[in-house]
Structures are given as C-alpha cells and as structure tokens.
JSON list of C-alpha atoms in Angstrom, two decimals:
[
{"chain": "L", "resi": 1, "resn": "MET", "atom": "CA", "xyz": [-43.02, -32.69, -102.64]},
{"chain": "L", "resi": 2, "resn": "PHE", "atom": "CA", "xyz": [-45.54, -29.99, -103.52]},
{"chain": "L", "resi": 3, "resn": "PHE", "atom": "CA", "xyz": [-47.53, -27.30, -101.76]},
{"chain": "L", "resi": 4, "resn": "HIS", "atom": "CA", "xyz": [-51.14, -26.57, -102.62]},
{"chain": "L", "resi": 5, "resn": "ASP", "atom": "CA", "xyz": [-52.90, -23.58, -101.07]},
{"chain": "L", "resi": 6, "resn": "SER", "atom": "CA", "xyz": [-56.70, -23.59, -100.94]},
{"chain": "L", "resi": 7, "resn": "ARG", "atom": "CA", "xyz": [-59.29, -21.50, -99.12]},
{"chain": "L", "resi": 8, "resn": "TYR", "atom": "CA", "xyz": [-62.65, -23.00, -98.18]},
{"chain": "L", "resi": 9, "resn": "LEU", "atom": "CA", "xyz": [-65.82, -21.70, -96.61]},
{"chain": "L", "resi": 10, "resn": "ILE", "atom": "CA", "xyz": [-66.65, -24.77, -94.56]},
{"chain": "L", "resi": 11, "resn": "HIS", "atom": "CA", "xyz": [-69.30, -23.47, -92.21]},
{"chain": "L", "resi": 12, "resn": "LYS", "atom": "CA", "xyz": [-70.87, -20.03, -92.59]},
{"chain": "L", "resi": 13, "resn": "ASN", "atom": "CA", "xyz": [-71.95, -19.91, -88.92]},
{"chain": "L", "resi": 14, "resn": "ILE", "atom": "CA", "xyz": [-68.45, -20.31, -87.50]},
{"chain": "L", "resi": 15, "resn": "LYS", "atom": "CA", "xyz": [-67.54, -17.12, -85.67]},
{"chain": "L", "resi": 16, "resn": "ASN", "atom": "CA", "xyz": [-63.79, -17.10, -86.19]},
{"chain": "L", "resi": 17, "resn": "ASN", "atom": "CA", "xyz": [-61.81, -17.76, -89.34]},
{"chain": "L", "resi": 18, "resn": "VAL", "atom": "CA", "xyz": [-59.53, -20.77, -88.87]},
{"chain": "L", "resi": 19, "resn": "LYS", "atom": "CA", "xyz": [-56.41, -21.37, -90.93]},
{"chain": "L", "resi": 20, "resn": "ILE", "atom": "CA", "xyz": [-55.26, -24.97, -91.08]},
{"chain": "L", "resi": 21, "resn": "VAL", "atom": "CA", "xyz": [-52.22, -26.42, -92.81]},
{"chain": "L", "resi": 22, "resn": "VAL", "atom": "CA", "xyz": [-52.57, -30.13, -93.61]},
{"chain": "L", "resi": 23, "resn": "ILE", "atom": "CA", "xyz": [-49.53, -32.22, -94.44]},
{"chain": "L", "resi": 24, "resn": "SER", "atom": "CA", "xyz": [-49.50, -35.90, -95.16]},
{"chain": "L", "resi": 25, "resn": "ASP", "atom": "CA", "xyz": [-47.33, -38.73, -96.44]},
{"chain": "L", "resi": 26, "resn": "ILE", "atom": "CA", "xyz": [-43.95, -37.26, -95.60]},
{"chain": "L", "resi": 27, "resn": "HIS", "atom": "CA", "xyz": [-42.58, -40.83, -95.74]},
{"chain": "L", "resi": 28, "resn": "PHE", "atom": "CA", "xyz": [-39.53, -39.84, -93.74]},
{"chain": "L", "resi": 29, "resn": "SER", "atom": "CA", "xyz": [-36.52, -41.72, -95.14]},
{"chain": "L", "resi": 30, "resn": "TYR", "atom": "CA", "xyz": [-32.95, -41.09, -96.23]},
{"chain": "L", "resi": 31, "resn": "ASN", "atom": "CA", "xyz": [-34.41, -39.43, -99.35]},
{"chain": "L", "resi": 32, "resn": "VAL", "atom": "CA", "xyz": [-36.21, -36.88, -97.16]},
{"chain": "L", "resi": 33, "resn": "THR", "atom": "CA", "xyz": [-33.24, -34.66, -96.48]},
{"chain": "L", "resi": 34, "resn": "ASN", "atom": "CA", "xyz": [-32.96, -31.96, -93.84]},
{"chain": "L", "resi": 35, "resn": "LYS", "atom": "CA", "xyz": [-33.21, -29.46, -96.70]},
{"chain": "L", "resi": 36, "resn": "LYS", "atom": "CA", "xyz": [-36.64, -30.83, -97.64]},
{"chain": "L", "resi": 37, "resn": "LEU", "atom": "CA", "xyz": [-37.79, -30.88, -94.03]},
{"chain": "L", "resi": 38, "resn": "ASN", "atom": "CA", "xyz": [-36.64, -27.30, -93.56]},
{"chain": "L", "resi": 39, "resn": "ARG", "atom": "CA", "xyz": [-38.57, -26.24, -96.68]},
{"chain": "L", "resi": 40, "resn": "ILE", "atom": "CA", "xyz": [-41.74, -27.74, -95.22]},
{"chain": "L", "resi": 41, "resn": "VAL", "atom": "CA", "xyz": [-41.22, -25.94, -91.90]},
{"chain": "L", "resi": 42, "resn": "GLU", "atom": "CA", "xyz": [-40.42, -22.65, -93.65]},
{"chain": "L", "resi": 43, "resn": "HIS", "atom": "CA", "xyz": [-43.47, -22.86, -95.91]},
{"chain": "L", "resi": 44, "resn": "ILE", "atom": "CA", "xyz": [-45.79, -23.61, -93.01]},
{"chain": "L", "resi": 45, "resn": "TYR", "atom": "CA", "xyz": [-44.24, -20.88, -90.88]},
{"chain": "L", "resi": 46, "resn": "ASN", "atom": "CA", "xyz": [-44.91, -18.33, -93.63]},
{"chain": "L", "resi": 47, "resn": "GLU", "atom": "CA", "xyz": [-48.56, -19.41, -93.80]},
{"chain": "L", "resi": 48, "resn": "LYS", "atom": "CA", "xyz": [-49.04, -18.54, -90.09]},
{"chain": "L", "resi": 49, "resn": "PRO", "atom": "CA", "xyz": [-51.69, -21.23, -89.51]},
{"chain": "L", "resi": 50, "resn": "ASP", "atom": "CA", "xyz": [-53.84, -21.63, -86.42]},
{"chain": "L", "resi": 51, "resn": "TYR", "atom": "CA", "xyz": [-53.32, -25.39, -86.55]},
{"chain": "L", "resi": 52, "resn": "ILE", "atom": "CA", "xyz": [-51.11, -27.92, -88.30]},
{"chain": "L", "resi": 53, "resn": "PHE", "atom": "CA", "xyz": [-52.64, -31.32, -89.08]},
{"chain": "L", "resi": 54, "resn": "VAL", "atom": "CA", "xyz": [-50.37, -34.24, -89.95]},
{"chain": "L", "resi": 55, "resn": "ALA", "atom": "CA", "xyz": [-52.50, -36.93, -91.58]},
{"chain": "L", "resi": 56, "resn": "GLY", "atom": "CA", "xyz": [-50.27, -39.97, -91.29]},
{"chain": "L", "resi": 57, "resn": "ASP", "atom": "CA", "xyz": [-47.42, -41.80, -93.02]},
{"chain": "L", "resi": 58, "resn": "ILE", "atom": "CA", "xyz": [-44.92, -39.66, -91.22]},
{"chain": "L", "resi": 59, "resn": "VAL", "atom": "CA", "xyz": [-42.25, -42.33, -91.75]},
{"chain": "L", "resi": 60, "resn": "ASP", "atom": "CA", "xyz": [-41.76, -44.65, -94.70]},
{"chain": "L", "resi": 61, "resn": "SER", "atom": "CA", "xyz": [-41.52, -47.49, -92.21]},
{"chain": "L", "resi": 62, "resn": "LEU", "atom": "CA", "xyz": [-40.43, -47.76, -88.60]},
{"chain": "L", "resi": 63, "resn": "ASP", "atom": "CA", "xyz": [-37.15, -49.30, -89.82]},
{"chain": "L", "resi": 64, "resn": "MET", "atom": "CA", "xyz": [-36.15, -45.75, -90.68]},
{"chain": "L", "resi": 65, "resn": "ILE", "atom": "CA", "xyz": [-36.02, -44.61, -87.06]},
{"chain": "L", "resi": 66, "resn": "ILE", "atom": "CA", "xyz": [-34.28, -47.61, -85.49]},
{"chain": "L", "resi": 67, "resn": "LYS", "atom": "CA", "xyz": [-31.08, -45.58, -85.75]},
{"chain": "L", "resi": 68, "resn": "GLU", "atom": "CA", "xyz": [-31.05, -42.97, -82.98]},
{"chain": "L", "resi": 69, "resn": "LYS", "atom": "CA", "xyz": [-29.63, -40.33, -85.30]},
{"chain": "L", "resi": 70, "resn": "GLU", "atom": "CA", "xyz": [-32.56, -40.66, -87.69]},
{"chain": "L", "resi": 71, "resn": "GLU", "atom": "CA", "xyz": [-35.16, -40.76, -84.93]},
{"chain": "L", "resi": 72, "resn": "THR", "atom": "CA", "xyz": [-33.66, -37.55, -83.52]},
{"chain": "L", "resi": 73, "resn": "ARG", "atom": "CA", "xyz": [-33.83, -35.96, -86.98]},
{"chain": "L", "resi": 74, "resn": "LEU", "atom": "CA", "xyz": [-37.53, -36.82, -87.27]},
{"chain": "L", "resi": 75, "resn": "ILE", "atom": "CA", "xyz": [-38.38, -35.71, -83.72]},
{"chain": "L", "resi": 76, "resn": "ASP", "atom": "CA", "xyz": [-36.56, -32.41, -84.31]},
{"chain": "L", "resi": 77, "resn": "PHE", "atom": "CA", "xyz": [-38.68, -31.83, -87.42]},
{"chain": "L", "resi": 78, "resn": "ILE", "atom": "CA", "xyz": [-41.92, -32.43, -85.49]},
{"chain": "L", "resi": 79, "resn": "LYS", "atom": "CA", "xyz": [-40.67, -30.16, -82.70]},
{"chain": "L", "resi": 80, "resn": "HIS", "atom": "CA", "xyz": [-40.06, -27.39, -85.24]},
{"chain": "L", "resi": 81, "resn": "LEU", "atom": "CA", "xyz": [-43.63, -27.76, -86.52]},
{"chain": "L", "resi": 82, "resn": "ALA", "atom": "CA", "xyz": [-44.94, -27.59, -82.96]},
{"chain": "L", "resi": 83, "resn": "THR", "atom": "CA", "xyz": [-43.12, -24.31, -82.31]},
{"chain": "L", "resi": 84, "resn": "ILE", "atom": "CA", "xyz": [-45.23, -22.73, -85.07]},
{"chain": "L", "resi": 85, "resn": "THR", "atom": "CA", "xyz": [-48.60, -23.73, -83.60]},
{"chain": "L", "resi": 86, "resn": "LYS", "atom": "CA", "xyz": [-50.54, -26.66, -82.13]},
{"chain": "L", "resi": 87, "resn": "THR", "atom": "CA", "xyz": [-49.79, -29.74, -84.21]},
{"chain": "L", "resi": 88, "resn": "ILE", "atom": "CA", "xyz": [-52.42, -32.48, -84.33]},
{"chain": "L", "resi": 89, "resn": "MET", "atom": "CA", "xyz": [-51.37, -35.83, -85.76]},
{"chain": "L", "resi": 90, "resn": "ILE", "atom": "CA", "xyz": [-52.66, -39.26, -86.65]},
{"chain": "L", "resi": 91, "resn": "LEU", "atom": "CA", "xyz": [-50.76, -42.36, -87.72]},
{"chain": "L", "resi": 92, "resn": "GLY", "atom": "CA", "xyz": [-50.91, -43.88, -91.19]},
{"chain": "L", "resi": 93, "resn": "ASN", "atom": "CA", "xyz": [-50.27, -47.44, -92.28]},
{"chain": "L", "resi": 94, "resn": "HIS", "atom": "CA", "xyz": [-46.52, -46.83, -92.79]},
{"chain": "L", "resi": 95, "resn": "ASP", "atom": "CA", "xyz": [-46.28, -45.61, -89.19]},
{"chain": "L", "resi": 96, "resn": "LEU", "atom": "CA", "xyz": [-47.43, -48.97, -87.82]},
{"chain": "L", "resi": 97, "resn": "TYR", "atom": "CA", "xyz": [-44.79, -51.49, -88.88]},
{"chain": "L", "resi": 98, "resn": "ARG", "atom": "CA", "xyz": [-41.22, -52.36, -89.55]},
{"chain": "L", "resi": 99, "resn": "SER", "atom": "CA", "xyz": [-40.01, -55.03, -91.96]},
{"chain": "L", "resi": 100, "resn": "VAL", "atom": "CA", "xyz": [-38.27, -58.14, -90.71]},
{"chain": "L", "resi": 101, "resn": "LYS", "atom": "CA", "xyz": [-37.26, -60.81, -93.24]},
{"chain": "L", "resi": 102, "resn": "ASN", "atom": "CA", "xyz": [-39.86, -59.61, -95.75]},
{"chain": "L", "resi": 103, "resn": "LYS", "atom": "CA", "xyz": [-42.63, -59.61, -93.13]},
{"chain": "L", "resi": 104, "resn": "ASN", "atom": "CA", "xyz": [-44.31, -56.53, -91.73]},
{"chain": "L", "resi": 105, "resn": "ILE", "atom": "CA", "xyz": [-44.17, -56.56, -87.93]},
{"chain": "L", "resi": 106, "resn": "ILE", "atom": "CA", "xyz": [-46.69, -54.29, -86.19]},
{"chain": "L", "resi": 107, "resn": "GLU", "atom": "CA", "xyz": [-44.64, -52.33, -83.69]},
{"chain": "L", "resi": 108, "resn": "TYR", "atom": "CA", "xyz": [-45.59, -48.70, -83.12]},
{"chain": "L", "resi": 109, "resn": "GLU", "atom": "CA", "xyz": [-46.20, -48.21, -79.38]},
{"chain": "L", "resi": 110, "resn": "ASN", "atom": "CA", "xyz": [-42.76, -46.73, -78.57]},
{"chain": "L", "resi": 111, "resn": "TYR", "atom": "CA", "xyz": [-42.94, -44.49, -81.62]},
{"chain": "L", "resi": 112, "resn": "TYR", "atom": "CA", "xyz": [-46.45, -43.41, -80.54]},
{"chain": "L", "resi": 113, "resn": "LYS", "atom": "CA", "xyz": [-45.13, -42.49, -77.08]},
{"chain": "L", "resi": 114, "resn": "ASP", "atom": "CA", "xyz": [-42.17, -40.58, -78.49]},
{"chain": "L", "resi": 115, "resn": "LEU", "atom": "CA", "xyz": [-44.42, -38.45, -80.69]},
{"chain": "L", "resi": 116, "resn": "SER", "atom": "CA", "xyz": [-46.95, -37.95, -77.89]},
{"chain": "L", "resi": 117, "resn": "ASN", "atom": "CA", "xyz": [-44.26, -36.57, -75.59]},
{"chain": "L", "resi": 118, "resn": "ILE", "atom": "CA", "xyz": [-43.43, -33.63, -77.85]},
{"chain": "L", "resi": 119, "resn": "LYS", "atom": "CA", "xyz": [-44.63, -30.33, -76.43]},
{"chain": "L", "resi": 120, "resn": "ASN", "atom": "CA", "xyz": [-47.59, -28.80, -78.33]},
{"chain": "L", "resi": 121, "resn": "VAL", "atom": "CA", "xyz": [-48.16, -32.03, -80.28]},
{"chain": "L", "resi": 122, "resn": "LEU", "atom": "CA", "xyz": [-51.33, -34.05, -79.92]},
{"chain": "L", "resi": 123, "resn": "LEU", "atom": "CA", "xyz": [-51.38, -37.54, -81.43]},
{"chain": "L", "resi": 124, "resn": "LEU", "atom": "CA", "xyz": [-54.99, -38.68, -81.75]},
{"chain": "L", "resi": 125, "resn": "ARG", "atom": "CA", "xyz": [-55.89, -42.36, -81.68]},
{"chain": "L", "resi": 126, "resn": "ASP", "atom": "CA", "xyz": [-59.67, -42.77, -81.77]},
{"chain": "L", "resi": 127, "resn": "SER", "atom": "CA", "xyz": [-59.82, -39.67, -79.60]},
{"chain": "L", "resi": 128, "resn": "PHE", "atom": "CA", "xyz": [-60.87, -36.01, -79.65]},
{"chain": "L", "resi": 129, "resn": "TYR", "atom": "CA", "xyz": [-59.24, -32.63, -79.39]},
{"chain": "L", "resi": 130, "resn": "GLU", "atom": "CA", "xyz": [-61.45, -29.64, -78.65]},
{"chain": "L", "resi": 131, "resn": "ASP", "atom": "CA", "xyz": [-60.84, -25.96, -78.06]},
{"chain": "L", "resi": 132, "resn": "LYS", "atom": "CA", "xyz": [-62.80, -22.75, -78.60]},
{"chain": "L", "resi": 133, "resn": "ASN", "atom": "CA", "xyz": [-62.59, -23.07, -82.41]},
{"chain": "L", "resi": 134, "resn": "ILE", "atom": "CA", "xyz": [-62.56, -26.71, -83.46]},
{"chain": "L", "resi": 135, "resn": "LEU", "atom": "CA", "xyz": [-63.57, -30.23, -82.56]},
{"chain": "L", "resi": 136, "resn": "VAL", "atom": "CA", "xyz": [-61.21, -32.80, -84.11]},
{"chain": "L", "resi": 137, "resn": "TYR", "atom": "CA", "xyz": [-61.48, -36.58, -84.08]},
{"chain": "L", "resi": 138, "resn": "GLY", "atom": "CA", "xyz": [-58.46, -38.63, -85.11]},
{"chain": "L", "resi": 139, "resn": "LEU", "atom": "CA", "xyz": [-59.44, -41.99, -86.57]},
{"chain": "L", "resi": 140, "resn": "PHE", "atom": "CA", "xyz": [-56.96, -44.78, -85.92]},
{"chain": "L", "resi": 141, "resn": "GLN", "atom": "CA", "xyz": [-57.09, -47.17, -88.87]},
{"chain": "L", "resi": 142, "resn": "GLN", "atom": "CA", "xyz": [-55.86, -50.60, -87.86]},
{"chain": "L", "resi": 143, "resn": "TYR", "atom": "CA", "xyz": [-53.21, -52.22, -90.01]},
{"chain": "L", "resi": 144, "resn": "GLU", "atom": "CA", "xyz": [-55.79, -54.81, -91.08]},
{"chain": "L", "resi": 145, "resn": "TYR", "atom": "CA", "xyz": [-57.63, -52.05, -92.94]},
{"chain": "L", "resi": 146, "resn": "PHE", "atom": "CA", "xyz": [-54.75, -51.67, -95.36]},
{"chain": "L", "resi": 147, "resn": "LYS", "atom": "CA", "xyz": [-53.89, -55.37, -95.53]},
{"chain": "L", "resi": 148, "resn": "GLU", "atom": "CA", "xyz": [-51.01, -56.34, -97.81]},
{"chain": "L", "resi": 149, "resn": "HIS", "atom": "CA", "xyz": [-50.18, -54.07, -100.75]},
{"chain": "L", "resi": 150, "resn": "ASN", "atom": "CA", "xyz": [-52.75, -51.47, -99.61]},
{"chain": "L", "resi": 151, "resn": "LYS", "atom": "CA", "xyz": [-55.78, -53.45, -100.77]},
{"chain": "L", "resi": 152, "resn": "GLU", "atom": "CA", "xyz": [-58.19, -51.52, -98.62]},
{"chain": "L", "resi": 153, "resn": "ASP", "atom": "CA", "xyz": [-61.50, -52.90, -97.49]},
{"chain": "L", "resi": 154, "resn": "ILE", "atom": "CA", "xyz": [-64.60, -50.70, -97.49]},
{"chain": "L", "resi": 155, "resn": "GLU", "atom": "CA", "xyz": [-66.43, -52.90, -94.96]},
{"chain": "L", "resi": 156, "resn": "VAL", "atom": "CA", "xyz": [-63.56, -52.44, -92.49]},
{"chain": "L", "resi": 157, "resn": "LEU", "atom": "CA", "xyz": [-63.66, -48.68, -93.21]},
{"chain": "L", "resi": 158, "resn": "VAL", "atom": "CA", "xyz": [-67.38, -48.63, -92.36]},
{"chain": "L", "resi": 159, "resn": "LYS", "atom": "CA", "xyz": [-66.64, -50.32, -89.02]},
{"chain": "L", "resi": 160, "resn": "GLU", "atom": "CA", "xyz": [-63.87, -47.81, -88.32]},
{"chain": "L", "resi": 161, "resn": "VAL", "atom": "CA", "xyz": [-66.04, -44.80, -89.17]},
{"chain": "L", "resi": 162, "resn": "ASP", "atom": "CA", "xyz": [-68.94, -46.19, -87.10]},
{"chain": "L", "resi": 163, "resn": "LYS", "atom": "CA", "xyz": [-66.70, -45.81, -84.03]},
{"chain": "L", "resi": 164, "resn": "ILE", "atom": "CA", "xyz": [-66.80, -42.03, -84.43]},
{"chain": "L", "resi": 165, "resn": "LYS", "atom": "CA", "xyz": [-69.31, -40.33, -82.19]},
{"chain": "L", "resi": 166, "resn": "LEU", "atom": "CA", "xyz": [-69.12, -36.58, -82.76]},
{"chain": "L", "resi": 167, "resn": "LYS", "atom": "CA", "xyz": [-71.01, -34.64, -80.14]},
{"chain": "L", "resi": 168, "resn": "GLU", "atom": "CA", "xyz": [-73.30, -31.75, -80.99]},
{"chain": "L", "resi": 169, "resn": "SER", "atom": "CA", "xyz": [-71.30, -28.56, -81.41]},
{"chain": "L", "resi": 170, "resn": "ASP", "atom": "CA", "xyz": [-71.38, -25.28, -83.32]},
{"chain": "L", "resi": 171, "resn": "LYS", "atom": "CA", "xyz": [-67.62, -25.52, -83.71]},
{"chain": "L", "resi": 172, "resn": "LEU", "atom": "CA", "xyz": [-65.87, -26.59, -86.87]},
{"chain": "L", "resi": 173, "resn": "LYS", "atom": "CA", "xyz": [-65.93, -30.42, -86.78]},
{"chain": "L", "resi": 174, "resn": "ILE", "atom": "CA", "xyz": [-63.12, -32.30, -88.47]},
{"chain": "L", "resi": 175, "resn": "VAL", "atom": "CA", "xyz": [-62.32, -35.99, -88.80]},
{"chain": "L", "resi": 176, "resn": "LEU", "atom": "CA", "xyz": [-58.68, -36.78, -89.52]},
{"chain": "L", "resi": 177, "resn": "ILE", "atom": "CA", "xyz": [-58.39, -40.01, -91.48]},
{"chain": "L", "resi": 178, "resn": "HIS", "atom": "CA", "xyz": [-55.24, -41.23, -93.17]},
{"chain": "L", "resi": 179, "resn": "SER", "atom": "CA", "xyz": [-56.80, -43.06, -96.06]},
{"chain": "L", "resi": 180, "resn": "PRO", "atom": "CA", "xyz": [-60.25, -41.94, -97.19]},
{"chain": "L", "resi": 181, "resn": "TYR", "atom": "CA", "xyz": [-59.66, -43.82, -100.46]},
{"chain": "L", "resi": 182, "resn": "TYR", "atom": "CA", "xyz": [-63.23, -44.96, -100.98]},
{"chain": "L", "resi": 183, "resn": "LEU", "atom": "CA", "xyz": [-64.60, -41.53, -100.18]},
{"chain": "L", "resi": 184, "resn": "ILE", "atom": "CA", "xyz": [-62.34, -39.75, -102.67]},
{"chain": "L", "resi": 185, "resn": "ASN", "atom": "CA", "xyz": [-62.85, -42.36, -105.39]},
{"chain": "L", "resi": 186, "resn": "LYS", "atom": "CA", "xyz": [-66.48, -43.14, -104.66]},
{"chain": "L", "resi": 187, "resn": "SER", "atom": "CA", "xyz": [-67.55, -43.03, -108.33]},
{"chain": "L", "resi": 188, "resn": "LYS", "atom": "CA", "xyz": [-65.42, -46.12, -108.99]},
{"chain": "L", "resi": 189, "resn": "TYR", "atom": "CA", "xyz": [-67.31, -48.23, -106.48]},
{"chain": "L", "resi": 190, "resn": "ASP", "atom": "CA", "xyz": [-70.93, -48.36, -107.61]},
{"chain": "L", "resi": 191, "resn": "LYS", "atom": "CA", "xyz": [-71.39, -51.75, -105.93]},
{"chain": "L", "resi": 192, "resn": "SER", "atom": "CA", "xyz": [-70.42, -50.18, -102.64]},
{"chain": "L", "resi": 193, "resn": "SER", "atom": "CA", "xyz": [-72.60, -47.07, -102.99]},
{"chain": "L", "resi": 194, "resn": "LYS", "atom": "CA", "xyz": [-74.80, -47.94, -100.01]},
{"chain": "L", "resi": 195, "resn": "LEU", "atom": "CA", "xyz": [-71.78, -48.37, -97.77]},
{"chain": "L", "resi": 196, "resn": "ILE", "atom": "CA", "xyz": [-70.26, -45.11, -98.99]},
{"chain": "L", "resi": 197, "resn": "LYS", "atom": "CA", "xyz": [-73.55, -43.29, -98.34]},
{"chain": "L", "resi": 198, "resn": "HIS", "atom": "CA", "xyz": [-73.56, -44.81, -94.85]},
{"chain": "L", "resi": 199, "resn": "ILE", "atom": "CA", "xyz": [-70.06, -43.42, -94.22]},
{"chain": "L", "resi": 200, "resn": "TYR", "atom": "CA", "xyz": [-71.08, -39.94, -95.34]},
{"chain": "L", "resi": 201, "resn": "ASP", "atom": "CA", "xyz": [-74.24, -40.07, -93.25]}
]
C-alpha cells in the first residue's frame, strides 16, 4: 500500500479548484486488515478532498464477502469514506466474480446493490454523475474484456470506449476506467496505434 500525492492543472478555464483523491485496487481480503483500512481513511480525511474516486478491484474476489462479517467490514470501510465526501466508484474485474471449483462465476448484482445503497456513494455503471464542478462517466468493463489471466483485448476496449458519449460542458470531464492498460502502455503496442489513437480521439 502506498500513497502518492500529485497536483495537476487539468483545465485552465475551470473556475473552481477541485481536489480529488483516487484509490484503486484495494483487493479487500484477509490480508487487508482493519489497521490498513483505517490508514487509508485517515490519509484521505487529512487530504480534505472534494471527491473520492474508487477505480475498481475493491475486493480480491467476491468469495471474500460471502461471510457476513467480512461484508460488514468492507461496507463499514466504504461508509467511512463516504462520510468524508462524495465517493464515486466503478467496479473492476475482481469485483465481478467468485471462484467455484476453479471456475470464475460472474455474480456481482447483489454486491452492486449493496454498494449502491450506501449514503453518499455513487456506483457508476456506464452512467454519468454531474454537479456544478465535474462531469464523470464510469465505464463498466465487462468481464470478457479481461478474459482469463487478464489478457486484455484492445478491440474490446475500443468498443467499450465507443459507448461513452460525453456531452458538451465547460466542467472538468473525467472518465473512470478500471484498466486503461493499453492507454498507459501505448508505446508497447505499435501494431495497435490506430486503435489507441481512436480511443484518445
């Protein structure tokens, strides 16, 4: 677990400064102790952000929250985040399945509802959040995008990104995406350069 503080000038015409804390890949499991969760909450609280973004892989797998005690522990953590400020979340690939006899079973709807019912939490699934400062789109990447062993597929990513229709706005526009692998590592994929340019466009 590490914290990295950065300050960016994203859009010079934005009237109000916006402070956003982004956390990702918590991979909630028995190894993620209450002490670790409390450190995350404390660090974010001290930053006094306007928004908290949670960019997926909240759990290591849904097997982790089958036990009511562990689900309560996770929900309490998210509730603590939401007491700091509005918390906007998307799901990652680990949030979509549980393992049964060495097979990954897609089974996230109840988990999705549980997270969505937390006060001051917004779980985006191919949907928007907008207020006076920001316009946020949360991209829902289907499990097929990640396939087995996280062999991601750029053509599927293009289809996913093509679903996004951001309206005209002077507000800060943000797309939350769990795995922008090809965008971050674009230099490695010269054969896919046209597709990557299409995504950026």
